[in-house]
C-alpha positions as a printed Julia matrix, in Angstrom:
145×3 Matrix{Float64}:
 -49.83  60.92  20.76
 -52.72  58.63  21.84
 -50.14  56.25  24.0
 -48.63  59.33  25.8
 -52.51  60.39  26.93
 -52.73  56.91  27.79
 -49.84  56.55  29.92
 -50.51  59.89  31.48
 -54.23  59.05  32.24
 -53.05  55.94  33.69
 -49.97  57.41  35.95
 -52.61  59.77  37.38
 -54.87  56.77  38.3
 -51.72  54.83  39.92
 -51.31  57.74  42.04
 -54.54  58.65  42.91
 -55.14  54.95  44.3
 -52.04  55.14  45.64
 -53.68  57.7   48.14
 -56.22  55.3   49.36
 -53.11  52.77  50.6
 -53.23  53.71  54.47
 -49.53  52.65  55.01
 -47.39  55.71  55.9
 -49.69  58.06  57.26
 -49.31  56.68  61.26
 -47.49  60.59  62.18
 -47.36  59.99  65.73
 -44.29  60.88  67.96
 -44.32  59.01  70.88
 -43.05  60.6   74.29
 -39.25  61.07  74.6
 -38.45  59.06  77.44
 -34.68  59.74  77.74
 -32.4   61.51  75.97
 -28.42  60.92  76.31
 -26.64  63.04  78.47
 -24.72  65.04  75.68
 -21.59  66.0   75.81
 -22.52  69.52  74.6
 -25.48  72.18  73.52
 -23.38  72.08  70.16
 -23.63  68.09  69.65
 -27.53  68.12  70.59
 -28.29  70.89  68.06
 -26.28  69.11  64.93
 -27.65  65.85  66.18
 -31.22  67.72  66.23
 -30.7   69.01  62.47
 -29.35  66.12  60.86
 -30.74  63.05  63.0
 -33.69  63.59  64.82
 -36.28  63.3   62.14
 -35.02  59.71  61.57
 -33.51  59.1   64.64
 -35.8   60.53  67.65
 -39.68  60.8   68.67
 -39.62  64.15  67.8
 -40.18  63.88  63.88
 -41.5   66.78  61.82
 -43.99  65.5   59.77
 -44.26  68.09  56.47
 -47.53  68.0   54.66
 -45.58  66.14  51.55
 -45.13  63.34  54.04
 -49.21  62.62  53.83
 -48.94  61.65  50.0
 -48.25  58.47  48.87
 -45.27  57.26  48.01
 -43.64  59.87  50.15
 -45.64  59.12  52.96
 -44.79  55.01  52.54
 -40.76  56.02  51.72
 -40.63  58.41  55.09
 -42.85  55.8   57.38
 -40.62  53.38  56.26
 -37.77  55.61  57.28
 -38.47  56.79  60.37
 -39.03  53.32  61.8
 -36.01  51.86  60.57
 -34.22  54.8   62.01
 -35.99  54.77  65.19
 -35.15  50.99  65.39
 -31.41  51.3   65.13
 -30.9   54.4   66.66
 -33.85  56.56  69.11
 -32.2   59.43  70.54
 -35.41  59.65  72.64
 -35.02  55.96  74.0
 -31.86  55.99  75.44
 -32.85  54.14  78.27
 -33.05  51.37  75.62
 -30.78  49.4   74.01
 -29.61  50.97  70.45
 -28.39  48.77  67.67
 -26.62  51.38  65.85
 -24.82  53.19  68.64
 -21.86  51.69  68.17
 -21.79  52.42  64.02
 -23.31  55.86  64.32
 -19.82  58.11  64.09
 -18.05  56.31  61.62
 -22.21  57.26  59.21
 -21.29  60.57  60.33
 -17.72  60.66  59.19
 -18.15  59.01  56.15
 -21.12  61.21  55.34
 -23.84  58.03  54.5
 -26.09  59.45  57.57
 -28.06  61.72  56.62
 -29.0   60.14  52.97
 -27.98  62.01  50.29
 -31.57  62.6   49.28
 -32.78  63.74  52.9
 -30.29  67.14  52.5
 -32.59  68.21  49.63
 -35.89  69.03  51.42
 -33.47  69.87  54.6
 -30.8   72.0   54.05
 -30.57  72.38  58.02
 -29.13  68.61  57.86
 -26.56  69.74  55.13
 -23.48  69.37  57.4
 -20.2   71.33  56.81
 -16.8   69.2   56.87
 -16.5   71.35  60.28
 -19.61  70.48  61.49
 -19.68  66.93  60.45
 -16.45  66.39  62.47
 -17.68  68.43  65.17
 -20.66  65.97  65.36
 -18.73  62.9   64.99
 -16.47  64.24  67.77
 -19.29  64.99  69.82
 -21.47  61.73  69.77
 -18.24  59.78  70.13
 -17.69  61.88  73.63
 -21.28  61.65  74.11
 -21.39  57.69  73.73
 -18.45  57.19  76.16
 -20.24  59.79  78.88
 -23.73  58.1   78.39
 -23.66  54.72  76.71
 -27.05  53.29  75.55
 -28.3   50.96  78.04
């Protein structure tokens, strides 16, 4: 019994440090400075509720996002994301353009454990096709610089 207080006493002092790490807590959007021009209202709005947390300057930041090691784990993805792929960068070039439908159709983008906390980003077979359809037209109307 002594060991498990011990452990416990001593997970609760890994976390509470944990919160003094400052990595992860940078929750700044910066400006969107151009946006593709979709193919349709219907492709923005899935693109909106299954990439644009990851994938855009327009994150929501919720308040589990300011503990550690959430906060470090969705830092570290939203900048990965925003490197490969910025929705709100267009004008830029974007690494992942070219893989982004296939992620879609094979249903590795979104994660399996961003769906969870996001049921919004929980994509039907319909509308997971309906996506992939759309940011394919989308990418041949308004390639990425």
């Amino acid at each position: 019994m002594k060991w498990l207080v011990r452990v416990l006493l001593a997970a609760a002092a890994l976390f509470v440090l944990a919160q003094v790490v400052p990595y992860g807590r940078n929750h700044t959007n910066p400006p969107v400075l151009a946006e593709p021009s979709w193919d349709s209202a219907q492709t923005r709005r899935l693109a909106r509720e299954a990439c644009f947390d990851c994938h855009s300057n327009v994150t929501a930041w919720p308040w589990y996002t300011n503990v550690a090691p959430v906060s470090w784990l969705t830092y570290s993805d939203v900048t990965g994301g925003r490197a490969a792929l910025n929705f709100s960068e267009w004008n830029r070039p974007q690494d992942g353009a070219g893989d982004v439908v296939e992620a879609v159709q094979s249903g590795s983008m979104p994660p399996w454990f961003y769906t969870p906390l996001h049921p919004s980003a929980n994509l039907s077979a319909s509308e997971r096709d309906a996506l992939a359809r759309g940011l394919s037209a989308t990418l041949r109307r308004s390639p990425p610089r």
